[in-house]
Coordinates of C-alpha atoms in Angstrom, one line a residue:
Chain A
M1 CA -14.3 1.9 9.6
A2 CA -17.8 0.8 8.8
G3 CA -19.9 3.9 8.6
R4 CA -17.9 6.1 10.9
S5 CA -15.8 9.2 10.2
P6 CA -12.8 9.9 12.4
R7 CA -14.6 12.9 13.8
E8 CA -17.4 10.7 15.1
V9 CA -14.9 8.4 16.8
T10 CA -13.1 11.3 18.4
Q11 CA -16.5 12.7 19.5
L12 CA -17.4 9.4 21.1
L13 CA -14.1 9.3 22.9
Q14 CA -14.6 12.8 24.2
A15 CA -18.1 11.9 25.3
W16 CA -16.8 8.9 27.1
C17 CA -14.0 11.0 28.7
S18 CA -16.6 13.3 30.1
G19 CA -18.4 10.4 31.7
D20 CA -20.9 9.2 29.0
Q21 CA -20.7 5.4 29.6
R22 CA -22.9 4.6 26.6
A23 CA -20.3 6.0 24.3
L24 CA -18.1 3.1 25.3
D25 CA -20.6 0.6 23.9
E26 CA -20.3 2.3 20.5
L27 CA -16.5 2.7 20.7
V28 CA -15.5 -0.9 21.3
P29 CA -17.0 -2.2 18.1
L30 CA -15.4 0.6 16.2
V31 CA -11.9 -0.2 17.5
Y32 CA -12.5 -3.9 16.7
C33 CA -13.6 -2.9 13.3
E34 CA -10.4 -0.9 12.7
L35 CA -8.3 -3.7 14.1
H36 CA -9.9 -6.2 11.8
S37 CA -9.5 -3.9 8.8
L38 CA -5.8 -3.4 9.6
A39 CA -5.3 -7.2 10.2
H40 CA -7.0 -7.9 6.9
R41 CA -4.7 -5.5 5.1
F42 CA -1.7 -7.1 6.7
M43 CA -2.9 -10.5 5.7
L44 CA -3.5 -9.5 2.1
R45 CA -0.1 -7.9 1.8
E46 CA 1.6 -10.9 3.4
R47 CA -0.3 -13.2 1.0
A48 CA 0.8 -11.1 -1.9
G49 CA 4.4 -11.1 -0.6
H50 CA 4.5 -7.5 0.4
T51 CA 6.8 -7.1 3.3
L52 CA 7.3 -3.4 3.2
Q53 CA 6.9 -1.3 6.3
T54 CA 3.3 -0.7 7.3
T55 CA 3.9 2.3 9.5
A56 CA 1.6 4.6 7.5
L57 CA -1.1 2.1 7.6
V58 CA -0.9 1.8 11.3
N59 CA -0.6 5.6 11.8
E60 CA -3.7 6.0 9.6
T61 CA -5.6 3.7 11.9
Y62 CA -4.5 5.5 15.0
L63 CA -5.5 8.8 13.5
K64 CA -8.9 7.4 12.8
L65 CA -9.3 6.4 16.4
V66 CA -7.4 9.1 18.3
D67 CA -7.3 12.2 16.2
S68 CA -5.4 14.7 18.2
A69 CA -5.9 17.5 15.8
R70 CA -9.6 17.6 16.7
V71 CA -9.2 17.8 20.4
R72 CA -9.2 21.1 22.2
W73 CA -5.9 22.1 23.6
Q74 CA -6.9 22.1 27.3
D75 CA -8.5 18.7 26.9
R76 CA -5.6 17.0 25.3
A77 CA -3.8 15.5 28.3
H78 CA -7.0 14.1 29.7
F79 CA -8.2 12.9 26.4
F80 CA -5.0 11.0 25.6
A81 CA -4.7 9.6 29.0
M82 CA -8.2 8.2 28.8
S83 CA -7.8 7.1 25.2
A84 CA -4.6 5.2 26.0
G85 CA -6.2 3.5 28.9
L86 CA -9.2 2.5 26.8
M87 CA -7.1 1.3 23.9
R88 CA -5.1 -0.8 26.3
R89 CA -8.3 -2.3 27.8
I90 CA -9.8 -3.1 24.4
L91 CA -6.7 -4.6 22.9
V92 CA -5.8 -6.7 25.9
D93 CA -9.4 -7.9 26.1
F94 CA -9.2 -8.7 22.4
S95 CA -6.0 -10.7 23.0
R96 CA -7.7 -12.7 25.8
A97 CA -10.8 -13.4 23.7
R98 CA -8.5 -14.5 20.8
G99 CA -6.5 -16.7 23.1
S100 CA -9.6 -18.5 24.5
R101 CA -11.1 -18.8 21.1
K102 CA -8.1 -20.7 19.9
R103 CA -7.7 -22.7 23.1
G104 CA -6.8 -26.3 22.5
G105 CA -5.4 -25.5 19.1
D106 CA -2.2 -23.9 18.1
V107 CA -2.2 -20.8 20.2
R108 CA -0.3 -18.1 18.4
K109 CA 0.7 -15.4 20.8
V110 CA 0.3 -11.8 19.8
E111 CA 3.9 -11.0 19.3
L112 CA 5.2 -7.7 20.6
D113 CA 8.1 -7.7 18.2
E114 CA 8.2 -10.1 15.3
S115 CA 11.7 -9.4 14.4
R116 CA 13.0 -10.8 17.7
V117 CA 12.3 -14.4 18.2
A118 CA 14.9 -14.7 21.0
L119 CA 12.3 -13.9 23.6
P120 CA 10.6 -16.9 25.1
E121 CA 7.1 -17.3 23.7
R122 CA 5.4 -17.0 27.1
G123 CA 6.8 -13.5 27.7
N124 CA 5.8 -12.2 24.3
D125 CA 2.1 -11.3 24.4
L126 CA -0.1 -8.3 25.2
I127 CA -1.6 -10.1 28.2
A128 CA 1.7 -10.6 29.8
L129 CA 2.7 -7.0 29.0
D130 CA -0.5 -5.8 30.5
S131 CA 0.1 -7.6 33.7
A132 CA 3.7 -6.5 33.9
L133 CA 2.6 -2.9 33.3
N134 CA 0.2 -3.2 36.2
S135 CA 3.2 -4.1 38.4
L136 CA 5.2 -1.3 37.0
A137 CA 2.4 1.2 37.8
T138 CA 2.7 0.3 41.5
I139 CA 6.3 1.2 41.5
D140 CA 6.3 4.1 39.0
P141 CA 2.9 5.3 37.8
R142 CA 4.4 7.9 35.5
Q143 CA 6.6 5.4 33.8
A144 CA 3.7 3.1 33.3
K145 CA 1.7 6.0 31.8
I146 CA 4.5 6.7 29.4
V147 CA 4.3 3.1 28.2
E148 CA 0.6 3.3 27.9
L149 CA 0.6 6.5 25.9
R150 CA 3.4 5.4 23.6
F151 CA 2.6 1.8 23.1
F152 CA -1.2 1.7 23.4
A153 CA -2.2 5.1 22.1
G154 CA 0.6 5.2 19.5
L155 CA 1.9 8.6 20.6
G156 CA 5.4 9.8 19.7
V157 CA 8.0 11.0 22.2
E158 CA 7.1 14.7 21.7
E159 CA 3.4 14.1 22.1
T160 CA 3.8 12.0 25.2
A161 CA 6.0 14.7 26.7
E162 CA 3.4 17.3 25.9
V163 CA 0.6 15.2 27.4
L164 CA 2.5 14.6 30.6
G165 CA 4.0 18.0 30.9
I166 CA 7.6 16.7 31.0
S167 CA 10.5 17.0 28.7
P168 CA 11.0 14.7 25.7
R169 CA 14.4 13.8 27.1
T170 CA 12.7 12.6 30.3
V171 CA 10.2 10.6 28.2
K172 CA 13.1 8.9 26.3
R173 CA 15.0 8.0 29.5
E174 CA 12.0 6.7 31.3
W175 CA 10.9 4.8 28.2
A176 CA 14.3 3.1 27.9
V177 CA 14.3 1.9 31.5
A178 CA 10.7 0.9 31.5
K179 CA 11.3 -1.4 28.5
L180 CA 14.1 -3.1 30.5
W181 CA 12.0 -3.4 33.6
L182 CA 9.0 -4.8 31.6
L183 CA 11.1 -7.3 29.7
R184 CA 12.6 -8.6 32.9
E185 CA 9.2 -8.8 34.6
M186 CA 7.8 -10.7 31.6
K187 CA 10.7 -13.1 31.5
H188 CA 11.2 -13.8 35.1
G189 CA 8.0 -12.7 36.8
G190 CA 9.8 -9.9 38.6
E191 CA 12.7 -12.0 40.0
P192 CA 16.0 -10.3 39.1
Chain B
M1 CA 10.2 -0.8 46.8
K2 CA 10.7 2.7 48.1
A3 CA 10.4 5.5 45.6
E4 CA 13.8 6.9 46.4
R5 CA 15.4 3.5 45.8
W6 CA 13.6 3.1 42.5
D7 CA 14.7 6.6 41.4
Q8 CA 18.3 5.7 42.3
I9 CA 18.0 2.5 40.2
K10 CA 16.5 4.4 37.3
R11 CA 19.1 7.1 37.4
I12 CA 22.1 4.7 37.4
C13 CA 20.4 2.5 34.8
S14 CA 19.8 5.5 32.5
E15 CA 23.3 6.7 32.9
A16 CA 24.7 3.3 32.3
L17 CA 22.7 3.0 29.1
E18 CA 24.4 6.1 27.8
R19 CA 27.8 4.5 28.2
D20 CA 29.4 1.8 26.1
A21 CA 30.0 -1.6 27.5
A22 CA 33.7 -0.8 28.2
G23 CA 33.0 2.1 30.4
R24 CA 30.0 0.6 32.1
G25 CA 31.8 -1.6 34.7
G26 CA 33.7 1.2 36.2
F27 CA 30.7 3.5 36.2
L28 CA 28.6 0.9 38.1
E29 CA 31.3 0.2 40.5
E30 CA 31.5 3.9 41.4
A31 CA 27.7 4.7 41.2
C32 CA 26.6 1.7 43.3
A33 CA 29.4 2.4 45.8
G34 CA 29.5 -1.1 47.3
D35 CA 25.7 -1.4 47.5
L36 CA 25.6 -5.0 46.1
P37 CA 21.8 -5.4 46.0
L38 CA 21.6 -2.1 44.1
R39 CA 24.2 -3.2 41.6
K40 CA 22.6 -6.6 41.1
E41 CA 19.3 -4.9 40.4
V42 CA 20.8 -2.5 37.9
E43 CA 22.7 -5.2 36.2
S44 CA 19.7 -7.5 35.9
L45 CA 17.9 -4.6 34.1
L46 CA 20.8 -3.8 31.9
A47 CA 20.9 -7.5 30.9
Q48 CA 17.7 -7.0 29.1
Q49 CA 19.2 -4.5 26.7
S50 CA 19.8 -6.8 23.8
A51 CA 16.1 -7.8 23.8
A52 CA 14.9 -4.2 24.2
D53 CA 15.7 -2.9 20.8
G54 CA 12.5 -3.7 18.9
F55 CA 10.4 -4.4 22.0
I56 CA 7.1 -2.5 22.1
E57 CA 8.4 -0.1 19.5
S58 CA 5.5 -1.0 17.2
P59 CA 2.2 0.3 18.6
A60 CA -0.1 -2.1 20.2
M61 CA -2.7 -1.8 17.4
E62 CA -0.1 -3.1 15.0
V63 CA 0.9 -5.9 17.3
A64 CA -2.7 -7.0 17.8
A65 CA -3.5 -6.6 14.1
R66 CA -0.5 -8.8 13.1
G67 CA -1.6 -11.5 15.4
L68 CA -5.1 -11.4 14.0
A69 CA -3.7 -11.4 10.5
G70 CA -1.9 -14.6 11.3
D71 CA -5.3 -16.1 12.4
L72 CA -7.0 -14.8 9.3
A73 CA -4.4 -16.3 7.0
Q74 CA -5.1 -19.7 8.5
E75 CA -8.8 -19.6 8.2
P76 CA -10.3 -21.4 5.2
E77 CA -11.9 -19.0 2.8
P78 CA -15.6 -19.3 2.5
E79 CA -16.7 -21.7 -0.2
F80 CA -18.9 -20.2 -2.8
V81 CA -18.9 -22.8 -5.6
G82 CA -22.3 -24.3 -5.9
R83 CA -24.0 -21.5 -4.1
S84 CA -26.1 -18.7 -5.7
L85 CA -25.9 -15.0 -5.1
L86 CA -29.1 -13.4 -6.2
H87 CA -29.6 -14.9 -9.7
Y88 CA -26.0 -15.8 -10.2
R89 CA -25.0 -19.4 -9.8
I90 CA -21.4 -19.8 -8.9
E91 CA -19.7 -22.6 -10.9
E92 CA -16.0 -22.4 -10.6
K93 CA -13.2 -20.4 -9.0
I94 CA -11.1 -18.8 -11.7
G95 CA -8.8 -16.5 -9.9
E96 CA -7.7 -14.8 -6.8
G97 CA -6.2 -11.5 -6.0
G98 CA -5.9 -9.0 -3.2
M99 CA -9.4 -7.6 -3.9
G100 CA -11.0 -11.0 -3.5
V101 CA -11.7 -14.2 -5.3
V102 CA -13.1 -14.3 -8.9
Y103 CA -15.6 -17.0 -10.0
R104 CA -17.2 -18.0 -13.2
A105 CA -20.9 -17.9 -12.7
L106 CA -24.1 -18.3 -14.6
D107 CA -26.5 -15.4 -14.8
T108 CA -29.7 -17.6 -14.7
R109 CA -31.9 -14.8 -15.8
L110 CA -30.1 -14.0 -19.0
D111 CA -28.6 -17.4 -19.3
R112 CA -25.1 -16.2 -19.9
E113 CA -21.7 -16.7 -18.3
V114 CA -20.3 -14.0 -16.2
A115 CA -17.3 -13.4 -13.9
L116 CA -18.2 -12.7 -10.3
K117 CA -15.6 -10.9 -8.2
M118 CA -16.2 -11.1 -4.5
L119 CA -14.8 -8.2 -2.5
A120 CA -12.7 -9.2 0.4
P121 CA -14.8 -8.6 3.6
D122 CA -12.4 -6.0 4.9
M123 CA -12.7 -3.9 1.8
A124 CA -16.5 -4.3 1.6
G125 CA -16.6 -3.2 5.3
D126 CA -14.7 -0.1 4.7
R127 CA -17.2 2.7 3.9
K128 CA -14.6 5.0 2.3
F129 CA -13.5 2.2 0.1
R130 CA -17.0 1.0 -0.7
E131 CA -18.1 4.5 -1.7
R132 CA -15.2 5.0 -4.0
F133 CA -15.8 1.5 -5.3
D134 CA -19.4 2.2 -6.1
R135 CA -18.6 5.5 -7.6
E136 CA -16.0 4.1 -9.9
A137 CA -18.1 1.1 -10.7
K138 CA -20.7 3.4 -12.1
V139 CA -18.3 5.2 -14.3
I140 CA -16.7 2.0 -15.5
S141 CA -20.0 0.6 -16.4
R142 CA -20.5 3.5 -18.7
L143 CA -17.2 3.3 -20.4
D144 CA -18.4 0.8 -23.0
H145 CA -15.1 0.2 -24.8
P146 CA -14.4 -2.9 -26.7
N147 CA -11.0 -3.2 -24.9
I148 CA -12.3 -2.8 -21.4
C149 CA -13.8 -5.8 -19.6
A150 CA -17.5 -4.8 -19.2
L151 CA -18.9 -4.3 -15.8
H152 CA -22.5 -5.6 -15.8
D153 CA -23.6 -5.2 -12.3
V154 CA -22.7 -4.5 -8.7
G155 CA -24.4 -6.7 -6.1
K156 CA -24.7 -7.5 -2.5
H157 CA -26.2 -10.6 -1.1
E158 CA -26.0 -11.9 2.5
G159 CA -23.3 -9.4 3.3
V160 CA -21.2 -10.4 0.3
H161 CA -20.3 -7.6 -2.1
F162 CA -19.5 -8.5 -5.6
L163 CA -19.0 -7.3 -9.1
V164 CA -20.6 -8.9 -12.1
M165 CA -18.3 -8.7 -15.1
Q166 CA -18.0 -9.9 -18.6
Y167 CA -16.6 -13.4 -18.6
L168 CA -13.6 -13.4 -20.8
K169 CA -12.0 -16.5 -22.4
G170 CA -8.4 -16.2 -23.1
E171 CA -5.1 -15.9 -21.3
T172 CA -3.6 -12.9 -19.5
L173 CA -0.8 -11.0 -21.1
A174 CA 1.3 -12.0 -18.1
K175 CA 0.8 -15.7 -18.9
R176 CA 1.5 -15.1 -22.6
L177 CA 4.7 -13.2 -21.9
K178 CA 6.1 -16.2 -20.0
R179 CA 6.5 -17.8 -23.4
G180 CA 8.5 -14.8 -24.7
P181 CA 7.9 -11.5 -26.5
L182 CA 5.0 -10.9 -28.9
P183 CA 5.7 -10.5 -32.6
L184 CA 6.1 -6.8 -33.4
D185 CA 2.7 -6.5 -35.3
R186 CA 0.8 -8.2 -32.5
A187 CA 2.5 -6.2 -29.8
L188 CA 1.6 -3.0 -31.6
R189 CA -2.0 -4.1 -32.1
H190 CA -2.4 -4.9 -28.5
A191 CA -0.6 -1.8 -27.4
I192 CA -3.0 0.3 -29.5
E193 CA -5.9 -1.5 -27.9
I194 CA -4.6 -0.9 -24.4
A195 CA -3.7 2.7 -25.2
E196 CA -7.2 3.4 -26.6
A197 CA -8.9 1.7 -23.7
L198 CA -6.9 3.7 -21.2
D199 CA -7.4 6.9 -23.1
T200 CA -11.1 6.4 -23.0
A201 CA -11.0 5.9 -19.2
H202 CA -8.8 8.9 -18.8
R203 CA -11.3 11.0 -20.6
H204 CA -13.8 9.9 -18.1
G205 CA -11.5 10.8 -15.3
I206 CA -10.6 7.3 -14.4
V207 CA -7.0 6.3 -13.7
H208 CA -6.3 2.6 -13.8
R209 CA -3.4 2.8 -11.3
D210 CA -2.4 -0.8 -11.7
L211 CA -1.8 -1.5 -15.3
K212 CA 0.3 -4.6 -15.6
P213 CA 0.3 -7.7 -17.8
G214 CA -1.7 -9.6 -15.2
N215 CA -4.5 -7.1 -15.8
V216 CA -4.6 -7.5 -19.5
M217 CA -6.6 -10.4 -20.9
L218 CA -5.9 -11.5 -24.5
T219 CA -9.1 -12.7 -26.1
K220 CA -10.1 -13.6 -29.6
T221 CA -11.4 -10.1 -30.1
G222 CA -8.3 -8.4 -28.7
A223 CA -6.8 -7.2 -25.5
K224 CA -9.2 -6.4 -22.6
L225 CA -8.3 -4.4 -19.6
L226 CA -9.4 -5.6 -16.2
D227 CA -9.6 -4.2 -12.7
F228 CA -10.0 -0.6 -13.7
G229 CA -9.4 1.9 -11.0
L230 CA -10.3 -0.4 -8.3
A231 CA -7.0 -2.0 -7.4
K232 CA -5.5 0.6 -5.2
T233 CA -7.1 0.9 -1.8
F234 CA -4.4 2.3 0.3
P235 CA -3.5 5.8 -0.7
A236 CA -0.3 6.7 1.0
T237 CA -0.7 10.4 0.8
D238 CA -3.6 10.5 3.1
G239 CA -3.0 13.8 4.8
A240 CA -1.4 13.5 8.2
A241 CA -0.8 9.8 8.0
A242 CA 1.7 10.4 5.2
S243 CA 3.2 13.4 6.9
I244 CA 4.2 11.4 9.9
S245 CA 6.2 8.9 7.9
P246 CA 6.7 10.5 4.5
S247 CA 8.8 7.8 3.0
S248 CA 8.0 4.6 4.8
E249 CA 4.9 3.6 2.9
V250 CA 4.5 2.6 -0.6
P251 CA 0.9 2.5 -1.9
V252 CA 0.6 -1.0 -3.0
T253 CA -2.1 -3.0 -4.5
A254 CA -2.5 -6.2 -2.7
E255 CA -2.9 -8.0 -6.0
G256 CA -0.3 -9.9 -7.8
T257 CA 3.2 -10.6 -6.7
V258 CA 5.6 -8.0 -5.2
L259 CA 7.7 -7.7 -8.3
G260 CA 4.8 -7.9 -10.6
T261 CA 3.2 -5.0 -8.8
F262 CA 6.1 -2.8 -8.4
Q263 CA 7.6 -3.3 -11.7
Y264 CA 5.0 -1.2 -13.5
M265 CA 4.7 1.5 -11.0
A266 CA 5.7 5.0 -11.9
P267 CA 8.3 6.8 -9.8
E268 CA 5.7 9.3 -8.5
Q269 CA 3.5 6.4 -7.4
L270 CA 6.4 4.9 -5.5
K271 CA 6.9 8.2 -3.8
G272 CA 3.3 8.1 -2.7
A273 CA 2.0 10.9 -4.9
E274 CA -1.5 10.8 -6.3
A275 CA -1.7 8.8 -9.5
D276 CA -3.0 10.6 -12.6
A277 CA -3.2 9.6 -16.3
R278 CA 0.5 9.9 -16.7
T279 CA 1.0 7.3 -14.0
D280 CA -0.8 4.9 -16.3
I281 CA 1.3 6.1 -19.2
F282 CA 4.4 5.0 -17.4
A283 CA 2.9 1.6 -16.7
F284 CA 1.9 1.4 -20.3
G285 CA 5.4 2.1 -21.4
A286 CA 6.7 -0.7 -19.1
V287 CA 4.1 -3.1 -20.5
L288 CA 4.8 -2.2 -24.1
Y289 CA 8.5 -2.7 -23.4
E290 CA 7.9 -6.1 -22.1
M291 CA 5.6 -7.1 -25.0
L292 CA 8.3 -6.1 -27.5
T293 CA 11.3 -7.5 -25.7
G294 CA 10.0 -10.2 -23.5
N295 CA 12.1 -8.6 -20.7
Q296 CA 10.7 -6.5 -17.9
A297 CA 11.7 -2.8 -18.2
F298 CA 12.8 -2.7 -14.6
E299 CA 14.3 -5.8 -13.2
G300 CA 15.9 -6.6 -9.9
T301 CA 16.4 -9.4 -7.5
S302 CA 14.8 -7.6 -4.6
Q303 CA 12.0 -5.0 -4.0
A304 CA 14.7 -2.4 -3.2
S305 CA 16.6 -3.0 -6.4
V306 CA 13.4 -2.9 -8.5
I307 CA 12.4 0.4 -6.8
A308 CA 15.8 1.8 -7.3
A309 CA 15.7 0.9 -11.0
I310 CA 12.4 2.6 -11.5
M311 CA 13.5 5.7 -9.6
S312 CA 16.8 6.1 -11.3
S313 CA 17.7 3.9 -14.2
E314 CA 16.6 3.6 -17.8
P315 CA 16.0 0.3 -19.3
P316 CA 18.2 -0.7 -22.2
P317 CA 16.6 0.7 -25.4
V318 CA 14.1 -1.7 -27.0
S319 CA 16.3 -1.7 -30.1
S320 CA 19.2 -3.1 -28.1
R321 CA 17.2 -6.2 -27.5
L322 CA 15.2 -6.2 -30.7
P323 CA 17.5 -4.7 -33.5
M324 CA 14.8 -4.2 -36.0
T325 CA 12.8 -1.8 -33.8
P326 CA 11.7 1.4 -35.6
P327 CA 13.5 4.2 -33.8
A328 CA 10.2 6.0 -33.3
L329 CA 9.0 3.1 -31.3
D330 CA 12.2 3.1 -29.3
R331 CA 11.7 6.7 -28.5
L332 CA 8.0 6.4 -27.8
V333 CA 8.7 3.7 -25.2
R334 CA 11.4 5.9 -23.6
H335 CA 9.1 8.9 -23.5
C336 CA 6.4 6.8 -21.8
L337 CA 9.0 5.8 -19.2
E338 CA 10.3 9.3 -18.4
K339 CA 10.8 9.6 -14.6
D340 CA 9.2 13.0 -14.3
P341 CA 5.5 12.9 -15.3
D342 CA 5.9 16.4 -16.9
D343 CA 8.5 15.0 -19.2
R344 CA 6.4 12.0 -20.2
V345 CA 4.1 11.7 -23.1
Q346 CA 1.0 13.5 -21.8
S347 CA -1.8 11.5 -23.4
L348 CA -2.4 8.0 -24.6
H349 CA -4.3 9.4 -27.5
D350 CA -1.0 10.6 -28.9
V351 CA 0.6 7.3 -28.1
A352 CA -2.2 5.4 -29.9
L353 CA -1.8 7.7 -32.9
E354 CA 2.0 7.1 -33.0
L355 CA 1.5 3.3 -32.7
Q356 CA -1.1 3.3 -35.4
G357 CA 1.3 5.0 -37.7
L358 CA 3.9 2.5 -36.9
A359 CA 1.6 -0.4 -37.3
S360 CA 0.2 0.7 -40.6
A361 CA 3.7 1.4 -41.9
G362 CA 4.7 -2.1 -41.3
P363 CA 8.2 -3.0 -42.3
A364 CA 8.6 0.5 -43.9
A365 CA 8.9 2.0 -40.5
V366 CA 11.8 -0.3 -39.8
P367 CA 15.0 1.5 -40.7
K368 CA 17.4 -0.3 -43.0
G369 CA 20.9 1.0 -43.3
S370 CA 20.8 4.5 -44.6
N371 CA 17.3 5.0 -43.3
R372 CA 18.4 4.5 -39.8
L373 CA 21.2 7.0 -40.3
L374 CA 18.8 9.4 -41.8
V375 CA 16.5 9.2 -38.9
W376 CA 19.2 9.6 -36.3
G377 CA 20.7 12.3 -38.3
G378 CA 17.4 14.1 -38.1
V379 CA 17.5 14.0 -34.4
R380 CA 21.1 15.3 -34.4
A381 CA 20.0 18.1 -36.7
G382 CA 18.1 19.6 -33.8
R383 CA 14.7 19.6 -32.3
S384 CA 13.5 23.0 -33.6
G385 CA 13.6 21.7 -37.1
C386 CA 11.4 18.9 -36.2
R387 CA 8.9 21.0 -34.4
R388 CA 8.7 23.4 -37.2
T389 CA 7.9 20.6 -39.5
R390 CA 5.3 19.3 -37.2
S391 CA 3.7 22.6 -36.6
H392 CA 3.7 23.2 -40.3
L393 CA 1.7 20.0 -40.7
G394 CA -0.7 21.0 -38.0
M395 CA 0.2 18.3 -35.6
A396 CA 0.8 20.7 -32.7
S397 CA -3.0 21.2 -32.5
L398 CA -3.2 17.7 -31.2
L399 CA -1.8 18.9 -27.9
P400 CA -4.0 21.6 -26.7
G401 CA -2.7 23.2 -23.6
C402 CA 0.7 21.8 -23.8
S403 CA 3.6 24.1 -23.5
A404 CA 6.0 24.3 -26.3
A405 CA 8.7 22.8 -24.1
R406 CA 6.4 19.9 -23.3
R407 CA 5.5 19.5 -26.9
S408 CA 9.2 19.4 -27.9
S409 CA 10.0 16.8 -25.2
L410 CA 7.1 14.8 -26.3
F411 CA 8.0 14.6 -29.9
A412 CA 11.6 15.6 -29.9
P413 CA 12.8 12.2 -30.4
S414 CA 11.1 12.4 -33.2
A415 CA 12.7 10.5 -35.3
C416 CA 11.9 13.2 -37.7
G417 CA 11.6 10.8 -40.5
V418 CA 8.8 9.0 -38.8
C419 CA 7.1 12.3 -37.9
L420 CA 7.1 13.3 -41.5
W421 CA 6.1 9.9 -42.6
R422 CA 3.2 10.0 -40.2
S423 CA 2.1 13.4 -41.3
H424 CA 2.2 12.2 -44.9
S425 CA 0.1 9.2 -44.0
R426 CA -2.4 11.4 -42.3
I427 CA -2.6 13.6 -45.3
A428 CA -3.0 10.6 -47.5
R429 CA -5.9 9.4 -45.3
R430 CA -7.6 12.7 -45.5
Q431 CA -7.5 12.7 -49.2

């Protein structure tokens, strides 16, 4: 993160959450910077043949961006909900920009799960997921929120449950069905 | 869709997911109670189950970063040859690693050849890394050791961060080892050089963290260590990040190959603990082993098997591959490779002394017949005897702050004969 400590990012997020729009102008480049940093590390590792899990690296990045430990208890739900929405916006915008930059060439989709190549390419990117998630939100806003918190803000089951004030078991059940619904939506455009 | 209808679909779907395939049909039959559209809806969702396992389980940040990494890998790297950075004229690409690309360049002010190492943009853009890098660069530039590749300068030009280092002619130890083991005398000579260089660094508080044959250059004037303290940029034990996934991450340098990198890593490093001087001592043991035998101390056909070997198995003794090995050398290697850093040799100064003793003894240190028996007999006779002998000769004072237990584990092997011999040679030198 060029020149930023995690605290500053969290502060900016909090400022944005409480309505400071200028904070957003500073936040977006920071998230992009983190994203590039992470991508670069992935690339270097791949080049060097490292195929080990990168969970800690990703967690570290999320902690830099959305550091829950530094958020006051009563702010948490709001903070995470806003952060998740923001992360979603930034990452989906990023995917769009990336797609248009590469238009005409070999457009490599942002794969949602590399280990599964069975999914058709067209249903396998952040943009399609974003659109499917919008549709889900019209049917079941809470379920869409769970996906946003877990997938875009990188929260675990327990944290998601805490933010939404529901039980972890409910989060798990909703998450499982939401995945099925989104997959179907992405594959068939909603036709069963 | 009405909310009640969706709740009904969700509930049946959730309950169906908790059943195995065999029980599902009957359950759906009953739960949908003849409502065919309901059943069709639920079944079309359940049909996605096989694809759902890994779907969106990695956070979006990772997904986006992986996609971007794919783009980055396809982009051509910037061409520097022919360009100048400050007063350095870049002439030829000579290497590439995870940290960046290395070029041979001409320092046009001093009219001398230098090696320019460009930092990968990601690393240069990371403040935490850059601060650490600058700090360590300062210390390394002060090390001034004949067996450490000298760092002349750190520069930044048009957004490119680079290191200016001594240009070394020679081949890396890794390349040399591809042709087989080194002769004993040469292996010992280079081992002493490496041990002394590392010891100097340790005294300045610098841990190499990535000692491996690829980071040792063999030149006319001896072995030179490269890439001091700079290679590791992803500490796994970074507070909360590590506590979330304690065992999933291995701190890896992006340089070199997988096996080349892992094979010299100490167990505590693989566990994600902070590296200290003893981590380098383990790597040193593995490098010494390979110089002597031509075989890697920890081999495997996969990452997992190499890691397993490092964590739990001992390499065959050097003497099993090289029968004329002095037992003291065998023991020394084994003590460098102890799994627990506390059981390991604690200082490369001690290692260098041992090696010097062995080197100057030449063939005399190599046991022949009864000598070998005598030495091993000495070990069987018990450690206390050894220690007493050593204390008597004042050697214990070399290990300030070491517990008796540690001291004994350090020199227990001791091949008492060699201990005695070394002490004699020290006395002889003093006289």
